[in-house]
Amino acid sequence: DVKVTQSSRYLVKRTGEKVFLECVQDMDHENMFWYRQDPGLGLRLIYFSYDVKMKEKGDIPEGYSVSREKKERFSLILESASTNQTSMYLCASSPWGSTNEKLFFGSGTQLSVL
Amino acid sequence: GESVGLHLPTLSVQEGDNSIINCAYSNSASDYFIWYKQESGKGPQFIIDIRSNMDKRQGQRVTVLLNKTVKHLSLQIAATQPGDSAVYFCAESDTGRRALTFGSGTRLQVQP
C-alpha cells in the first residue's frame, strides 16, 4: 500500500513564524500535492509538484511556498504564518501521468496559528 | 470558475439501509470523477472512480452512477454500516486541468 506520511499531526505556531510542513511518500510517485481543508469549503489545492525541483501553483498559493529537493519529500512553507492559515493541511501523491486523477492522501496536519 | 457541489451537507440513515450521496458538477468537459471517504482524524481514502465513457461502476458495496446529461454523480452504499459514518467527497477533472477539483463534502451518519 502507498504510504504518505506527514511529520506532524498537530502544530501550534505564532503569527509571523516561519512554518514548515513535511510530507514523505514511499511509493516512488512523481507527483505530490498540498491541499488545505476548511469546513464547508472542501479541499483546495495550494501547490503541486510533478518532478523534483518542479512546482506549479494551485488555486490558493498566496502566502505559501513549496520545496521538492528529493522525489519522496514535499515541503510546504508558510513564510510568515497568519491566523487565516489555521487549517487542516493534507499532502497527497500520485504516479506519473495522473496529476488529475486518483490521489493517495496522508493523515493531515492540523495547524493552529495564534 | 467551475465548481463541484453536493446537495446535502448531512445525510442520516439507519444501519442496514442503502445510502445515496449526490454530487452536481458544472464543468461540461469533466471526464473523470472520483469519490473519497474521510473518517474523523484521517486523510481521505479512495472509494471508487469512473470515467465519462461509463454510466455506472460497481465496487464492494458501492456503486457510482454518472449522468452526464444533467451533470450529476451519485454514490450508492448498500447495507450501510456504522463504519460507513464519515464525510464523503466527490471530485472531478478534465484533460485541461492539472489537478482534481473537490466538492465541499457530505457527512453520512449511520444510526444503529
PDB file of C-alpha atoms in Angstrom:
ATOM      1  CA  ASP A   1       0.000   0.000   0.000  1.00  0.00           C
ATOM      2  CA  VAL A   2       1.042   3.563  -0.667  1.00  0.00           C
ATOM      3  CA  LYS A   3       2.043   5.377   2.440  1.00  0.00           C
ATOM      4  CA  VAL A   4       2.047   9.143   2.639  1.00  0.00           C
ATOM      5  CA  THR A   5       3.407  10.378   5.938  1.00  0.00           C
ATOM      6  CA  GLN A   6       3.013  13.861   7.313  1.00  0.00           C
ATOM      7  CA  SER A   7       5.530  14.624  10.025  1.00  0.00           C
ATOM      8  CA  SER A   8       3.179  16.328  12.475  1.00  0.00           C
ATOM      9  CA  ARG A   9      -0.429  15.596  13.369  1.00  0.00           C
ATOM     10  CA  TYR A  10      -0.899  18.868  15.265  1.00  0.00           C
ATOM     11  CA  LEU A  11       1.089  22.099  15.194  1.00  0.00           C
ATOM     12  CA  VAL A  12       0.617  25.338  17.093  1.00  0.00           C
ATOM     13  CA  LYS A  13       2.521  28.369  15.848  1.00  0.00           C
ATOM     14  CA  ARG A  14       2.513  32.091  16.447  1.00  0.00           C
ATOM     15  CA  THR A  15       1.673  34.803  13.939  1.00  0.00           C
ATOM     16  CA  GLY A  16       4.727  35.753  11.913  1.00  0.00           C
ATOM     17  CA  GLU A  17       6.595  32.487  12.437  1.00  0.00           C
ATOM     18  CA  LYS A  18       8.042  30.563   9.515  1.00  0.00           C
ATOM     19  CA  VAL A  19       6.374  27.173   9.405  1.00  0.00           C
ATOM     20  CA  PHE A  20       7.477  24.008   7.635  1.00  0.00           C
ATOM     21  CA  LEU A  21       5.089  21.146   6.954  1.00  0.00           C
ATOM     22  CA  GLU A  22       6.805  17.979   5.805  1.00  0.00           C
ATOM     23  CA  CYS A  23       5.461  15.108   3.733  1.00  0.00           C
ATOM     24  CA  VAL A  24       7.124  11.872   2.633  1.00  0.00           C
ATOM     25  CA  GLN A  25       5.778   9.155   0.317  1.00  0.00           C
ATOM     26  CA  ASP A  26       7.224   5.692  -0.107  1.00  0.00           C
ATOM     27  CA  MET A  27       5.846   4.604  -3.492  1.00  0.00           C
ATOM     28  CA  ASP A  28       8.207   6.419  -5.829  1.00  0.00           C
ATOM     29  CA  HIS A  29       5.391   8.645  -7.077  1.00  0.00           C
ATOM     30  CA  GLU A  30       6.348  11.509  -9.355  1.00  0.00           C
ATOM     31  CA  ASN A  31       3.514  13.830  -8.327  1.00  0.00           C
ATOM     32  CA  MET A  32       2.943  15.353  -4.922  1.00  0.00           C
ATOM     33  CA  PHE A  33       0.328  17.833  -3.729  1.00  0.00           C
ATOM     34  CA  TRP A  34      -0.576  20.094  -0.853  1.00  0.00           C
ATOM     35  CA  TYR A  35      -4.232  20.834  -0.096  1.00  0.00           C
ATOM     36  CA  ARG A  36      -5.853  22.717   2.728  1.00  0.00           C
ATOM     37  CA  GLN A  37      -9.187  21.627   4.117  1.00  0.00           C
ATOM     38  CA  ASP A  38     -11.629  24.006   5.762  1.00  0.00           C
ATOM     39  CA  PRO A  39     -15.196  23.256   6.923  1.00  0.00           C
ATOM     40  CA  GLY A  40     -17.709  23.855   4.152  1.00  0.00           C
ATOM     41  CA  LEU A  41     -15.013  24.568   1.582  1.00  0.00           C
ATOM     42  CA  GLY A  42     -13.755  21.084   0.881  1.00  0.00           C
ATOM     43  CA  LEU A  43     -10.184  20.581  -0.270  1.00  0.00           C
ATOM     44  CA  ARG A  44      -8.410  23.410  -2.050  1.00  0.00           C
ATOM     45  CA  LEU A  45      -5.155  22.938  -3.903  1.00  0.00           C
ATOM     46  CA  ILE A  46      -2.229  25.078  -2.762  1.00  0.00           C
ATOM     47  CA  TYR A  47       0.682  23.739  -4.820  1.00  0.00           C
ATOM     48  CA  PHE A  48       1.718  20.596  -6.565  1.00  0.00           C
ATOM     49  CA  SER A  49       4.915  19.161  -7.979  1.00  0.00           C
ATOM     50  CA  TYR A  50       5.296  16.758 -10.916  1.00  0.00           C
ATOM     51  CA  ASP A  51       9.025  16.213 -10.582  1.00  0.00           C
ATOM     52  CA  VAL A  52      11.970  17.036  -8.359  1.00  0.00           C
ATOM     53  CA  LYS A  53      12.522  20.793  -8.203  1.00  0.00           C
ATOM     54  CA  MET A  54       9.387  21.373 -10.323  1.00  0.00           C
ATOM     55  CA  LYS A  55       6.282  23.023  -8.919  1.00  0.00           C
ATOM     56  CA  GLU A  56       3.039  24.568 -10.053  1.00  0.00           C
ATOM     57  CA  LYS A  57       0.653  26.887  -8.274  1.00  0.00           C
ATOM     58  CA  GLY A  58      -2.741  25.582  -7.364  1.00  0.00           C
ATOM     59  CA  ASP A  59      -5.852  27.585  -6.655  1.00  0.00           C
ATOM     60  CA  ILE A  60      -4.728  29.290  -3.434  1.00  0.00           C
ATOM     61  CA  PRO A  61      -0.903  29.662  -3.450  1.00  0.00           C
ATOM     62  CA  GLU A  62      -0.764  33.091  -1.795  1.00  0.00           C
ATOM     63  CA  GLY A  63       1.187  33.044   1.452  1.00  0.00           C
ATOM     64  CA  TYR A  64       2.735  29.640   0.734  1.00  0.00           C
ATOM     65  CA  SER A  65       5.790  28.230  -0.975  1.00  0.00           C
ATOM     66  CA  VAL A  66       6.985  24.665  -1.521  1.00  0.00           C
ATOM     67  CA  SER A  67      10.188  22.731  -1.862  1.00  0.00           C
ATOM     68  CA  ARG A  68      10.870  19.405  -3.555  1.00  0.00           C
ATOM     69  CA  GLU A  69      14.565  18.581  -3.357  1.00  0.00           C
ATOM     70  CA  LYS A  70      14.050  14.817  -3.331  1.00  0.00           C
ATOM     71  CA  LYS A  71      11.436  12.731  -5.083  1.00  0.00           C
ATOM     72  CA  GLU A  72       9.936  11.317  -1.909  1.00  0.00           C
ATOM     73  CA  ARG A  73       9.676  14.571   0.045  1.00  0.00           C
ATOM     74  CA  PHE A  74       7.499  17.621  -0.486  1.00  0.00           C
ATOM     75  CA  SER A  75       7.534  20.510   1.955  1.00  0.00           C
ATOM     76  CA  LEU A  76       5.007  23.279   2.408  1.00  0.00           C
ATOM     77  CA  ILE A  77       6.361  26.542   3.791  1.00  0.00           C
ATOM     78  CA  LEU A  78       4.440  29.353   5.388  1.00  0.00           C
ATOM     79  CA  GLU A  79       6.888  32.236   5.195  1.00  0.00           C
ATOM     80  CA  SER A  80       5.089  34.324   7.818  1.00  0.00           C
ATOM     81  CA  ALA A  81       2.178  32.490   9.366  1.00  0.00           C
ATOM     82  CA  SER A  82      -1.108  34.320   9.782  1.00  0.00           C
ATOM     83  CA  THR A  83      -4.263  33.401  11.667  1.00  0.00           C
ATOM     84  CA  ASN A  84      -6.176  32.823   8.423  1.00  0.00           C
ATOM     85  CA  GLN A  85      -3.790  29.972   7.674  1.00  0.00           C
ATOM     86  CA  THR A  86      -5.186  27.991  10.581  1.00  0.00           C
ATOM     87  CA  SER A  87      -6.436  24.882   8.811  1.00  0.00           C
ATOM     88  CA  MET A  88      -6.038  21.173   8.150  1.00  0.00           C
ATOM     89  CA  TYR A  89      -3.254  20.580   5.616  1.00  0.00           C
ATOM     90  CA  LEU A  90      -3.310  17.426   3.520  1.00  0.00           C
ATOM     91  CA  CYS A  91      -0.443  16.059   1.487  1.00  0.00           C
ATOM     92  CA  ALA A  92      -1.072  13.640  -1.383  1.00  0.00           C
ATOM     93  CA  SER A  93       0.831  11.811  -4.085  1.00  0.00           C
ATOM     94  CA  SER A  94       0.085  10.116  -7.397  1.00  0.00           C
ATOM     95  CA  PRO A  95       2.082   8.245 -10.021  1.00  0.00           C
ATOM     96  CA  TRP A  96       3.391   9.675 -13.285  1.00  0.00           C
ATOM     97  CA  GLY A  97       0.798  10.827 -15.803  1.00  0.00           C
ATOM     98  CA  SER A  98      -2.056  11.272 -13.383  1.00  0.00           C
ATOM     99  CA  THR A  99      -1.811  14.639 -11.699  1.00  0.00           C
ATOM    100  CA  ASN A 100      -5.569  14.978 -12.168  1.00  0.00           C
ATOM    101  CA  GLU A 101      -6.664  11.501 -11.117  1.00  0.00           C
ATOM    102  CA  LYS A 102      -6.510   9.224  -8.097  1.00  0.00           C
ATOM    103  CA  LEU A 103      -4.541  10.670  -5.216  1.00  0.00           C
ATOM    104  CA  PHE A 104      -3.170   8.970  -2.117  1.00  0.00           C
ATOM    105  CA  PHE A 105      -3.502  11.149   0.966  1.00  0.00           C
ATOM    106  CA  GLY A 106      -1.659  11.457   4.237  1.00  0.00           C
ATOM    107  CA  SER A 107      -3.483  11.786   7.547  1.00  0.00           C
ATOM    108  CA  GLY A 108      -3.191  15.553   7.657  1.00  0.00           C
ATOM    109  CA  THR A 109      -1.590  18.222   9.841  1.00  0.00           C
ATOM    110  CA  GLN A 110      -3.916  20.424  11.868  1.00  0.00           C
ATOM    111  CA  LEU A 111      -2.176  23.793  12.083  1.00  0.00           C
ATOM    112  CA  SER A 112      -3.280  26.456  14.523  1.00  0.00           C
ATOM    113  CA  VAL A 113      -1.792  29.932  14.179  1.00  0.00           C
ATOM    114  CA  LEU A 114      -2.274  32.070  17.278  1.00  0.00           C
TER     115      LEU A 114
ATOM    116  CA  GLY B   1     -14.816  29.130 -12.332  1.00  0.00           C
ATOM    117  CA  GLU B   2     -16.043  25.552 -12.474  1.00  0.00           C
ATOM    118  CA  SER B   3     -17.402  24.058  -9.292  1.00  0.00           C
ATOM    119  CA  VAL B   4     -18.329  20.741  -7.813  1.00  0.00           C
ATOM    120  CA  GLY B   5     -21.088  20.747  -5.225  1.00  0.00           C
ATOM    121  CA  LEU B   6     -23.099  18.459  -3.030  1.00  0.00           C
ATOM    122  CA  HIS B   7     -26.854  18.595  -2.487  1.00  0.00           C
ATOM    123  CA  LEU B   8     -26.924  17.757   1.251  1.00  0.00           C
ATOM    124  CA  PRO B   9     -24.335  18.613   3.854  1.00  0.00           C
ATOM    125  CA  THR B  10     -25.518  15.839   6.233  1.00  0.00           C
ATOM    126  CA  LEU B  11     -27.249  12.549   5.495  1.00  0.00           C
ATOM    127  CA  SER B  12     -28.599  10.366   8.281  1.00  0.00           C
ATOM    128  CA  VAL B  13     -29.544   6.735   7.561  1.00  0.00           C
ATOM    129  CA  GLN B  14     -30.455   3.642   9.539  1.00  0.00           C
ATOM    130  CA  GLU B  15     -27.996   0.805   9.753  1.00  0.00           C
ATOM    131  CA  GLY B  16     -28.767  -1.711   7.042  1.00  0.00           C
ATOM    132  CA  ASP B  17     -30.430   0.787   4.728  1.00  0.00           C
ATOM    133  CA  ASN B  18     -28.957   1.895   1.422  1.00  0.00           C
ATOM    134  CA  SER B  19     -27.365   5.349   1.256  1.00  0.00           C
ATOM    135  CA  ILE B  20     -27.247   7.676  -1.719  1.00  0.00           C
ATOM    136  CA  ILE B  21     -24.907  10.640  -1.730  1.00  0.00           C
ATOM    137  CA  ASN B  22     -25.309  13.094  -4.574  1.00  0.00           C
ATOM    138  CA  CYS B  23     -22.919  15.428  -6.324  1.00  0.00           C
ATOM    139  CA  ALA B  24     -23.572  18.017  -9.021  1.00  0.00           C
ATOM    140  CA  TYR B  25     -20.859  19.358 -11.238  1.00  0.00           C
ATOM    141  CA  SER B  26     -20.847  22.245 -13.671  1.00  0.00           C
ATOM    142  CA  ASN B  27     -17.868  21.555 -15.914  1.00  0.00           C
ATOM    143  CA  SER B  28     -19.230  20.046 -19.122  1.00  0.00           C
ATOM    144  CA  ALA B  29     -15.698  18.967 -20.063  1.00  0.00           C
ATOM    145  CA  SER B  30     -15.238  16.848 -16.927  1.00  0.00           C
ATOM    146  CA  ASP B  31     -14.187  13.356 -17.895  1.00  0.00           C
ATOM    147  CA  TYR B  32     -13.002  11.784 -14.663  1.00  0.00           C
ATOM    148  CA  PHE B  33     -14.831  11.528 -11.341  1.00  0.00           C
ATOM    149  CA  ILE B  34     -13.812  10.090  -8.013  1.00  0.00           C
ATOM    150  CA  TRP B  35     -15.239   9.542  -4.538  1.00  0.00           C
ATOM    151  CA  TYR B  36     -13.314   9.716  -1.290  1.00  0.00           C
ATOM    152  CA  LYS B  37     -14.252   8.812   2.266  1.00  0.00           C
ATOM    153  CA  GLN B  38     -12.769  10.697   5.175  1.00  0.00           C
ATOM    154  CA  GLU B  39     -13.144   9.360   8.693  1.00  0.00           C
ATOM    155  CA  SER B  40     -12.567  11.563  11.685  1.00  0.00           C
ATOM    156  CA  GLY B  41      -8.870  12.263  12.215  1.00  0.00           C
ATOM    157  CA  LYS B  42      -7.802  10.602   8.980  1.00  0.00           C
ATOM    158  CA  GLY B  43      -6.958  11.636   5.466  1.00  0.00           C
ATOM    159  CA  PRO B  44      -9.333  10.964   2.552  1.00  0.00           C
ATOM    160  CA  GLN B  45      -9.404   7.378   1.343  1.00  0.00           C
ATOM    161  CA  PHE B  46     -10.207   6.366  -2.230  1.00  0.00           C
ATOM    162  CA  ILE B  47     -13.553   4.623  -2.690  1.00  0.00           C
ATOM    163  CA  ILE B  48     -14.268   4.405  -6.408  1.00  0.00           C
ATOM    164  CA  ASP B  49     -13.761   6.314  -9.631  1.00  0.00           C
ATOM    165  CA  ILE B  50     -15.420   6.483 -13.033  1.00  0.00           C
ATOM    166  CA  ARG B  51     -14.619   7.926 -16.428  1.00  0.00           C
ATOM    167  CA  SER B  52     -17.080   9.778 -18.587  1.00  0.00           C
ATOM    168  CA  ASN B  53     -17.345   6.932 -21.095  1.00  0.00           C
ATOM    169  CA  MET B  54     -19.177   4.921 -18.428  1.00  0.00           C
ATOM    170  CA  ASP B  55     -22.554   5.419 -16.724  1.00  0.00           C
ATOM    171  CA  LYS B  56     -22.107   3.045 -13.834  1.00  0.00           C
ATOM    172  CA  ARG B  57     -19.357   1.317 -11.967  1.00  0.00           C
ATOM    173  CA  GLN B  58     -19.598  -1.063  -9.044  1.00  0.00           C
ATOM    174  CA  GLY B  59     -17.254  -1.852  -6.232  1.00  0.00           C
ATOM    175  CA  GLN B  60     -17.636  -3.704  -2.989  1.00  0.00           C
ATOM    176  CA  ARG B  61     -20.990  -2.492  -1.588  1.00  0.00           C
ATOM    177  CA  VAL B  62     -20.624   0.759  -3.528  1.00  0.00           C
ATOM    178  CA  THR B  63     -21.905   1.895  -6.897  1.00  0.00           C
ATOM    179  CA  VAL B  64     -21.185   5.146  -8.665  1.00  0.00           C
ATOM    180  CA  LEU B  65     -23.674   6.450 -11.214  1.00  0.00           C
ATOM    181  CA  LEU B  66     -22.854   9.164 -13.696  1.00  0.00           C
ATOM    182  CA  ASN B  67     -25.480  11.151 -15.582  1.00  0.00           C
ATOM    183  CA  LYS B  68     -23.646  13.416 -17.993  1.00  0.00           C
ATOM    184  CA  THR B  69     -26.835  14.893 -19.381  1.00  0.00           C
ATOM    185  CA  VAL B  70     -27.679  16.616 -16.106  1.00  0.00           C
ATOM    186  CA  LYS B  71     -24.109  16.691 -14.788  1.00  0.00           C
ATOM    187  CA  HIS B  72     -24.876  14.565 -11.775  1.00  0.00           C
ATOM    188  CA  LEU B  73     -22.873  11.961  -9.910  1.00  0.00           C
ATOM    189  CA  SER B  74     -24.061   9.724  -7.104  1.00  0.00           C
ATOM    190  CA  LEU B  75     -22.505   7.252  -4.707  1.00  0.00           C
ATOM    191  CA  GLN B  76     -24.693   4.417  -3.507  1.00  0.00           C
ATOM    192  CA  ILE B  77     -23.701   2.411  -0.465  1.00  0.00           C
ATOM    193  CA  ALA B  78     -25.556  -0.841   0.055  1.00  0.00           C
ATOM    194  CA  ALA B  79     -26.468  -2.102   3.541  1.00  0.00           C
ATOM    195  CA  THR B  80     -24.920   0.866   5.291  1.00  0.00           C
ATOM    196  CA  GLN B  81     -22.869   0.009   8.347  1.00  0.00           C
ATOM    197  CA  PRO B  82     -21.696   2.123  11.318  1.00  0.00           C
ATOM    198  CA  GLY B  83     -18.198   2.020   9.845  1.00  0.00           C
ATOM    199  CA  ASP B  84     -19.517   3.929   6.845  1.00  0.00           C
ATOM    200  CA  SER B  85     -20.044   7.023   9.005  1.00  0.00           C
ATOM    201  CA  ALA B  86     -17.696   9.625   7.545  1.00  0.00           C
ATOM    202  CA  VAL B  87     -17.512  12.641   5.276  1.00  0.00           C
ATOM    203  CA  TYR B  88     -17.720  11.786   1.590  1.00  0.00           C
ATOM    204  CA  PHE B  89     -16.171  13.954  -1.111  1.00  0.00           C
ATOM    205  CA  CYS B  90     -16.659  13.877  -4.832  1.00  0.00           C
ATOM    206  CA  ALA B  91     -14.041  15.327  -7.138  1.00  0.00           C
ATOM    207  CA  GLU B  92     -13.690  15.799 -10.872  1.00  0.00           C
ATOM    208  CA  SER B  93     -11.183  16.727 -13.515  1.00  0.00           C
ATOM    209  CA  ASP B  94     -10.837  17.124 -17.238  1.00  0.00           C
ATOM    210  CA  THR B  95      -7.878  16.805 -19.577  1.00  0.00           C
ATOM    211  CA  GLY B  96      -7.344  20.562 -19.463  1.00  0.00           C
ATOM    212  CA  ARG B  97      -6.922  20.707 -15.703  1.00  0.00           C
ATOM    213  CA  ARG B  98      -3.773  19.739 -13.912  1.00  0.00           C
ATOM    214  CA  ALA B  99      -5.469  18.618 -10.714  1.00  0.00           C
ATOM    215  CA  LEU B 100      -8.698  17.358  -9.197  1.00  0.00           C
ATOM    216  CA  THR B 101     -11.384  19.792  -8.060  1.00  0.00           C
ATOM    217  CA  PHE B 102     -13.126  18.719  -4.867  1.00  0.00           C
ATOM    218  CA  GLY B 103     -16.627  19.331  -3.601  1.00  0.00           C
ATOM    219  CA  SER B 104     -17.339  20.543  -0.083  1.00  0.00           C
ATOM    220  CA  GLY B 105     -18.315  17.125   1.300  1.00  0.00           C
ATOM    221  CA  THR B 106     -21.361  15.352   2.754  1.00  0.00           C
ATOM    222  CA  ARG B 107     -21.396  13.889   6.243  1.00  0.00           C
ATOM    223  CA  LEU B 108     -23.007  10.459   6.441  1.00  0.00           C
ATOM    224  CA  GLN B 109     -24.332   9.472   9.859  1.00  0.00           C
ATOM    225  CA  VAL B 110     -25.408   5.878  10.373  1.00  0.00           C
ATOM    226  CA  GLN B 111     -27.940   5.357  13.138  1.00  0.00           C
ATOM    227  CA  PRO B 112     -27.890   1.972  14.905  1.00  0.00           C
TER     228      PRO B 112
END
